[in-house]
Short mmCIF file of C-alpha atoms (C1' of nucleotides) in Angstrom, two decimals:
data_model
loop_
_atom_site.label_atom_id
_atom_site.label_comp_id
_atom_site.label_asym_id
_atom_site.label_seq_id
_atom_site.Cartn_x
_atom_site.Cartn_y
_atom_site.Cartn_z
CA MET A 1 83.21 91.78 131.85
CA TYR A 2 83.99 91.43 128.21
CA ILE A 3 85.21 93.59 125.41
CA CYS A 4 82.97 94.30 122.46
CA ASN A 5 85.09 93.92 119.36
CA MET A 6 83.00 95.67 116.76
CA SER A 7 84.21 94.15 113.54
CA ASN A 8 85.13 97.27 111.64
CA SER A 9 83.62 96.81 108.21
CA LYS A 10 86.52 97.21 105.88
CA LEU A 11 87.16 100.26 103.82
CA TYR A 12 87.10 99.76 100.13
CA LYS A 13 90.25 100.85 98.42
CA GLY A 14 90.35 104.54 97.70
CA SER A 15 87.42 105.41 99.90
CA LEU A 16 89.48 107.07 102.57
CA ASN A 17 90.71 109.97 100.46
CA THR A 18 87.17 110.68 99.35
CA ILE A 19 85.96 110.68 102.94
CA ILE A 20 88.71 113.02 104.10
CA LEU A 21 88.17 115.45 101.26
CA LYS A 22 84.42 115.49 101.67
CA LEU A 23 84.61 116.13 105.41
CA LEU A 24 87.06 118.98 104.88
CA ASN A 25 84.79 120.34 102.20
CA GLU A 26 82.01 120.60 104.77
CA HIS A 27 83.93 121.67 107.84
CA ASP A 28 86.47 124.15 106.58
CA LYS A 29 89.29 122.85 108.78
CA MET A 30 89.75 119.69 110.78
CA TYR A 31 92.52 117.82 112.54
CA GLY A 32 93.22 114.14 112.25
CA TYR A 33 91.77 112.90 115.48
CA GLU A 34 88.68 114.98 114.85
CA ILE A 35 88.18 113.22 111.53
CA THR A 36 88.29 109.78 113.13
CA GLN A 37 85.68 110.87 115.68
CA LYS A 38 83.47 112.52 113.10
CA VAL A 39 83.44 109.39 110.96
CA LYS A 40 82.51 107.30 113.98
CA VAL A 41 79.60 109.54 114.82
CA LEU A 42 78.34 109.96 111.27
CA THR A 43 78.44 106.24 110.59
CA LYS A 44 77.18 105.34 114.08
CA GLY A 45 80.30 103.35 114.79
CA GLU A 46 80.15 101.35 111.59
CA LEU A 47 83.37 102.79 110.23
CA ASN A 48 86.52 103.28 112.27
CA ILE A 49 89.26 105.10 110.47
CA THR A 50 92.51 103.73 111.78
CA GLU A 51 95.34 106.14 112.48
CA GLY A 52 97.74 104.01 110.49
CA ALA A 53 95.63 104.72 107.44
CA LEU A 54 94.60 108.27 108.23
CA TYR A 55 97.88 110.02 108.96
CA PRO A 56 99.78 108.74 105.93
CA ALA A 57 96.78 109.65 103.80
CA LEU A 58 96.72 113.20 105.18
CA HIS A 59 100.44 113.58 104.59
CA LYS A 60 100.08 112.39 101.04
CA LEU A 61 97.16 114.68 100.27
CA GLU A 62 99.23 117.53 101.65
CA ALA A 63 102.25 116.54 99.57
CA GLU A 64 100.01 116.47 96.50
CA GLY A 65 98.93 120.01 97.19
CA LEU A 66 95.32 119.19 98.00
CA LEU A 67 95.57 120.16 101.66
CA ASP A 68 97.19 122.94 103.63
CA VAL A 69 98.32 122.51 107.21
CA GLU A 70 98.11 124.87 110.13
CA LEU A 71 99.58 124.05 113.50
CA ALA A 72 97.79 124.83 116.72
CA LYS A 73 98.36 124.15 120.38
CA VAL A 74 95.30 123.49 122.49
CA ASP A 75 95.57 122.52 126.14
CA ASN A 76 99.28 122.14 125.62
CA ARG A 77 98.60 119.49 122.97
CA LEU A 78 99.52 119.70 119.33
CA ARG A 79 96.89 119.80 116.65
CA LYS A 80 97.41 119.88 112.92
CA TYR A 81 94.50 121.49 111.20
CA TYR A 82 94.02 120.54 107.57
CA LYS A 83 92.20 122.65 105.06
CA LEU A 84 91.39 122.18 101.37
CA THR A 85 93.44 124.10 98.85
CA GLU A 86 91.80 125.31 95.68
CA THR A 87 93.08 122.23 93.88
CA GLY A 88 91.81 120.16 96.77
CA THR A 89 88.32 121.53 96.34
CA LYS A 90 88.31 120.61 92.67
CA GLU A 91 89.62 117.17 93.46
CA THR A 92 86.89 116.73 96.05
CA ILE A 93 84.22 117.28 93.44
CA SER A 94 85.95 114.88 91.11
CA LYS A 95 86.28 112.22 93.80
CA LEU A 96 82.64 112.53 94.76
CA ASN A 97 81.60 112.12 91.14
CA GLU A 98 83.86 109.09 90.88
CA LEU A 99 82.24 107.57 93.94
CA ALA A 100 78.75 108.21 92.61
CA GLU A 101 79.75 106.61 89.29
CA TYR A 102 81.26 103.67 91.08
CA ILE A 103 78.12 103.09 93.11
CA LYS A 104 76.02 103.25 89.95
CA THR A 105 78.34 100.83 88.20
CA MET A 106 78.20 98.39 91.06
CA GLN A 107 74.43 98.59 91.11
CA LYS A 108 74.35 97.74 87.43
CA LEU A 109 76.26 94.62 88.32
CA VAL A 110 74.63 93.48 91.51
CA ASN A 111 71.16 94.84 91.01
CA PRO A 112 70.71 95.16 87.25
CA LYS A 113 66.92 95.34 87.43
CA LEU A 114 66.91 98.51 89.45
CA VAL A 115 69.33 100.48 87.27
CA MET B 1 93.76 107.54 63.58
CA TYR B 2 93.98 107.51 67.34
CA ILE B 3 93.33 105.07 70.06
CA CYS B 4 90.63 105.72 72.57
CA ASN B 5 92.07 104.89 75.93
CA MET B 6 89.02 104.64 78.07
CA SER B 7 90.37 105.29 81.53
CA ASN B 8 89.12 102.25 83.33
CA SER B 9 87.52 103.60 86.45
CA LYS B 10 89.37 101.84 89.21
CA LEU B 11 87.93 99.04 91.16
CA TYR B 12 87.55 99.66 94.83
CA LYS B 13 89.30 97.13 96.97
CA GLY B 14 87.27 94.03 97.53
CA SER B 15 84.72 94.74 94.82
CA LEU B 16 85.99 92.10 92.46
CA ASN B 17 85.10 89.11 94.60
CA THR B 18 81.61 90.46 95.07
CA ILE B 19 81.20 90.92 91.33
CA ILE B 20 82.41 87.43 90.53
CA LEU B 21 80.20 85.80 93.14
CA LYS B 22 77.13 87.77 92.10
CA LEU B 23 77.57 86.92 88.42
CA LEU B 24 77.99 83.25 89.22
CA ASN B 25 74.94 83.45 91.41
CA GLU B 26 72.93 84.58 88.41
CA HIS B 27 74.47 82.52 85.66
CA ASP B 28 75.03 79.11 87.21
CA LYS B 29 78.42 78.60 85.56
CA MET B 30 80.83 80.92 83.80
CA TYR B 31 84.41 80.93 82.62
CA GLY B 32 86.91 83.69 83.21
CA TYR B 33 86.89 85.32 79.82
CA GLU B 34 83.12 85.26 79.85
CA ILE B 35 83.10 87.16 83.12
CA THR B 36 85.28 89.93 81.72
CA GLN B 37 82.97 90.29 78.73
CA LYS B 38 79.81 90.19 80.83
CA VAL B 39 81.12 92.96 83.08
CA LYS B 40 81.97 95.08 80.05
CA VAL B 41 78.48 94.70 78.63
CA LEU B 42 76.63 95.21 81.91
CA THR B 43 78.59 98.34 82.76
CA LYS B 44 78.60 99.59 79.18
CA GLY B 45 82.36 99.58 79.06
CA GLU B 46 82.80 101.48 82.30
CA LEU B 47 84.46 98.61 84.08
CA ASN B 48 87.13 96.40 82.58
CA ILE B 49 88.14 93.49 84.72
CA THR B 50 91.79 92.84 84.04
CA GLU B 51 92.98 89.29 83.69
CA GLY B 52 95.76 89.90 86.15
CA ALA B 53 93.13 90.56 88.78
CA LEU B 54 90.52 88.07 87.66
CA TYR B 55 92.43 84.82 87.40
CA PRO B 56 94.19 85.04 90.75
CA ALA B 57 90.85 85.98 92.31
CA LEU B 58 89.14 82.95 90.77
CA HIS B 59 91.93 80.69 91.96
CA LYS B 60 91.67 82.06 95.46
CA LEU B 61 87.91 81.71 95.62
CA GLU B 62 88.32 78.14 94.49
CA ALA B 63 91.01 77.48 97.08
CA GLU B 64 88.69 78.86 99.75
CA GLY B 65 86.01 76.43 98.71
CA LEU B 66 83.59 79.01 97.35
CA LEU B 67 83.88 77.86 93.75
CA ASP B 68 84.07 74.55 91.95
CA VAL B 69 85.85 74.13 88.64
CA GLU B 70 84.90 72.11 85.63
CA LEU B 71 87.12 71.84 82.58
CA ALA B 72 85.77 71.99 79.09
CA LYS B 73 87.20 72.06 75.61
CA VAL B 74 85.36 74.14 73.05
CA ASP B 75 86.69 74.63 69.53
CA ASN B 76 89.88 73.02 70.71
CA ARG B 77 90.32 75.73 73.29
CA LEU B 78 90.35 75.25 77.05
CA ARG B 79 87.67 76.71 79.23
CA LYS B 80 87.45 76.57 82.97
CA TYR B 81 83.90 76.84 84.12
CA TYR B 82 83.39 78.08 87.64
CA LYS B 83 80.33 77.39 89.73
CA LEU B 84 79.30 78.40 93.24
CA THR B 85 79.56 75.82 95.97
CA GLU B 86 77.03 75.80 98.78
CA THR B 87 79.42 77.83 100.90
CA GLY B 88 79.95 80.10 97.94
CA THR B 89 76.26 80.82 97.71
CA LYS B 90 76.14 81.79 101.37
CA GLU B 91 79.20 83.95 100.97
CA THR B 92 77.59 85.67 97.99
CA ILE B 93 74.65 86.76 100.09
CA SER B 94 77.00 87.96 102.79
CA LYS B 95 79.13 89.90 100.30
CA LEU B 96 76.10 91.56 98.74
CA ASN B 97 74.89 92.62 102.17
CA GLU B 98 78.33 93.99 102.92
CA LEU B 99 78.31 95.98 99.71
CA ALA B 100 74.86 97.38 100.44
CA GLU B 101 76.00 98.34 103.93
CA TYR B 102 79.13 99.93 102.56
CA ILE B 103 77.17 102.02 100.10
CA LYS B 104 74.83 103.15 102.85
CA THR B 105 77.75 104.03 105.06
CA MET B 106 79.44 106.02 102.33
CA GLN B 107 76.21 107.86 101.67
CA LYS B 108 75.99 108.81 105.33
CA LEU B 109 79.41 110.36 104.92
CA VAL B 110 79.18 112.04 101.56
CA ASN B 111 75.50 112.79 101.42
CA PRO B 112 74.35 112.95 105.02
CA LYS B 113 71.14 114.83 104.20
CA LEU B 114 69.77 112.04 102.05
CA VAL B 115 70.35 109.21 104.51
"C1'" DC C 1 101.13 86.90 57.08
"C1'" DC C 2 99.66 89.65 60.51
"C1'" DT C 3 96.39 91.17 63.62
"C1'" DT C 4 92.33 90.54 66.44
"C1'" DA C 5 89.55 87.67 69.27
"C1'" DT C 6 89.29 83.89 72.38
"C1'" DG C 7 91.14 81.66 76.42
"C1'" DT C 8 94.33 80.69 80.15
"C1'" DA C 9 98.18 82.06 83.38
"C1'" DT C 10 101.90 84.38 86.26
"C1'" DA C 11 105.24 87.87 88.01
"C1'" DA C 12 106.68 92.55 89.33
"C1'" DG C 13 105.26 96.56 91.18
"C1'" DA C 14 102.00 100.20 93.05
"C1'" DA C 15 98.60 101.51 96.18
"C1'" DT C 16 95.99 101.18 100.19
"C1'" DC C 17 94.73 99.19 104.10
"C1'" DT C 18 95.42 96.65 109.08
"C1'" DT C 19 97.98 95.73 112.94
"C1'" DA C 20 101.03 96.95 116.17
"C1'" DG C 21 103.81 99.59 118.09
"C1'" DG C 22 105.75 104.47 119.88
"C1'" DT C 23 105.55 109.39 122.24
"C1'" DA C 24 103.24 112.87 125.05
"C1'" DT C 25 99.61 115.51 127.69
"C1'" DT C 26 95.17 115.76 130.14
"C1'" DA C 27 91.08 113.75 132.35
"C1'" DT C 28 88.92 110.24 134.83
"C1'" DT C 29 88.51 106.43 137.60
"C1'" DT C 30 89.95 103.35 141.26
"C1'" DA D 1 98.30 108.59 144.46
"C1'" DA D 2 98.30 105.53 140.77
"C1'" DA D 3 96.41 103.54 136.96
"C1'" DT D 4 93.64 103.89 133.02
"C1'" DA D 5 91.23 106.21 129.34
"C1'" DA D 6 90.96 109.93 126.24
"C1'" DT D 7 93.22 113.16 123.33
"C1'" DA D 8 96.71 113.95 119.72
"C1'" DC D 9 100.39 112.95 116.87
"C1'" DC D 10 103.53 109.41 114.29
"C1'" DT D 11 105.74 105.26 111.72
"C1'" DA D 12 106.98 100.50 110.26
"C1'" DA D 13 105.89 95.75 108.89
"C1'" DG D 14 102.88 93.02 106.67
"C1'" DA D 15 98.57 91.62 104.05
"C1'" DT D 16 95.68 92.29 100.35
"C1'" DT D 17 94.25 93.68 96.08
"C1'" DC D 18 94.79 95.82 92.18
"C1'" DT D 19 97.54 97.33 87.45
"C1'" DT D 20 100.75 96.47 84.07
"C1'" DA D 21 103.29 93.56 81.46
"C1'" DT D 22 104.26 89.37 79.69
"C1'" DA D 23 103.64 84.59 78.13
"C1'" DC D 24 101.42 80.67 75.72
"C1'" DA D 25 97.98 78.69 72.40
"C1'" DT D 26 94.06 78.31 68.93
"C1'" DA D 27 90.70 80.38 65.65
"C1'" DA D 28 89.13 83.87 62.58
"C1'" DG D 29 89.54 87.70 59.44
"C1'" DG D 30 91.84 91.11 56.60
#
DNA sequence: CCTTATGTATAAGAATCTTAGGTATTATTT
DNA sequence: AAATAATACCTAAGATTCTTATACATAAGG
């Protein structure tokens, strides 16, 4: 028996906020653990959001007024549902544009013929 | 008269090494200042590599054995030409694959219909 | 003479991530 | 029944990478 240590391809700086915002933009409300699972499924295990990155990021987005929190108890376990605020929705669009720009920029650099 | 402060779209973590390696892969040998200028031109001013990021990155890549250095004096000014080592060339390919994977992964997350 | 361009470098600080712990309940396996 | 895995939250220490600011030096241009 051995343990498969899938080398989690590293997040690029700033990606996480974009991912969180985009997922909340699609799913109305989500809780932290749910986000980690969703990312796993969507990326087929390629990306594992670590809790040490996720929870501080959620707290910060909340503090910045981009997310609202709603507490829930399910099966006697706490859940914190996060939801985009109006500002959060605007920021989501902005972040997605930034990401698209970034990808274009990188393609100019690494694949100049195709751009 | 006012100063146009083009908000330098931020680098995502880890991008810089990939950019450096890819440029050196294409141009045989380059010096630091040349790299900053090349990136400006290729990205039409969208990306400005700061010296505070570039020089430490070059030094680290050299220390890791991915780059070789060659000193030159042009117009009485020092230049440090960097060139890929054999290991550096392999690492370049690996980094470019990583970047391509990363972009695919992000597109699964932010644009799941298209992927 | 002063500023801009060319060319290198480092140090302090911010931001974001990984790793490694911690707590607690429920479900599953042994 | 007991141990482990899954669910669900959290934080702290450390690594890494970037920005900002500064420094030094030569050449060119106004």
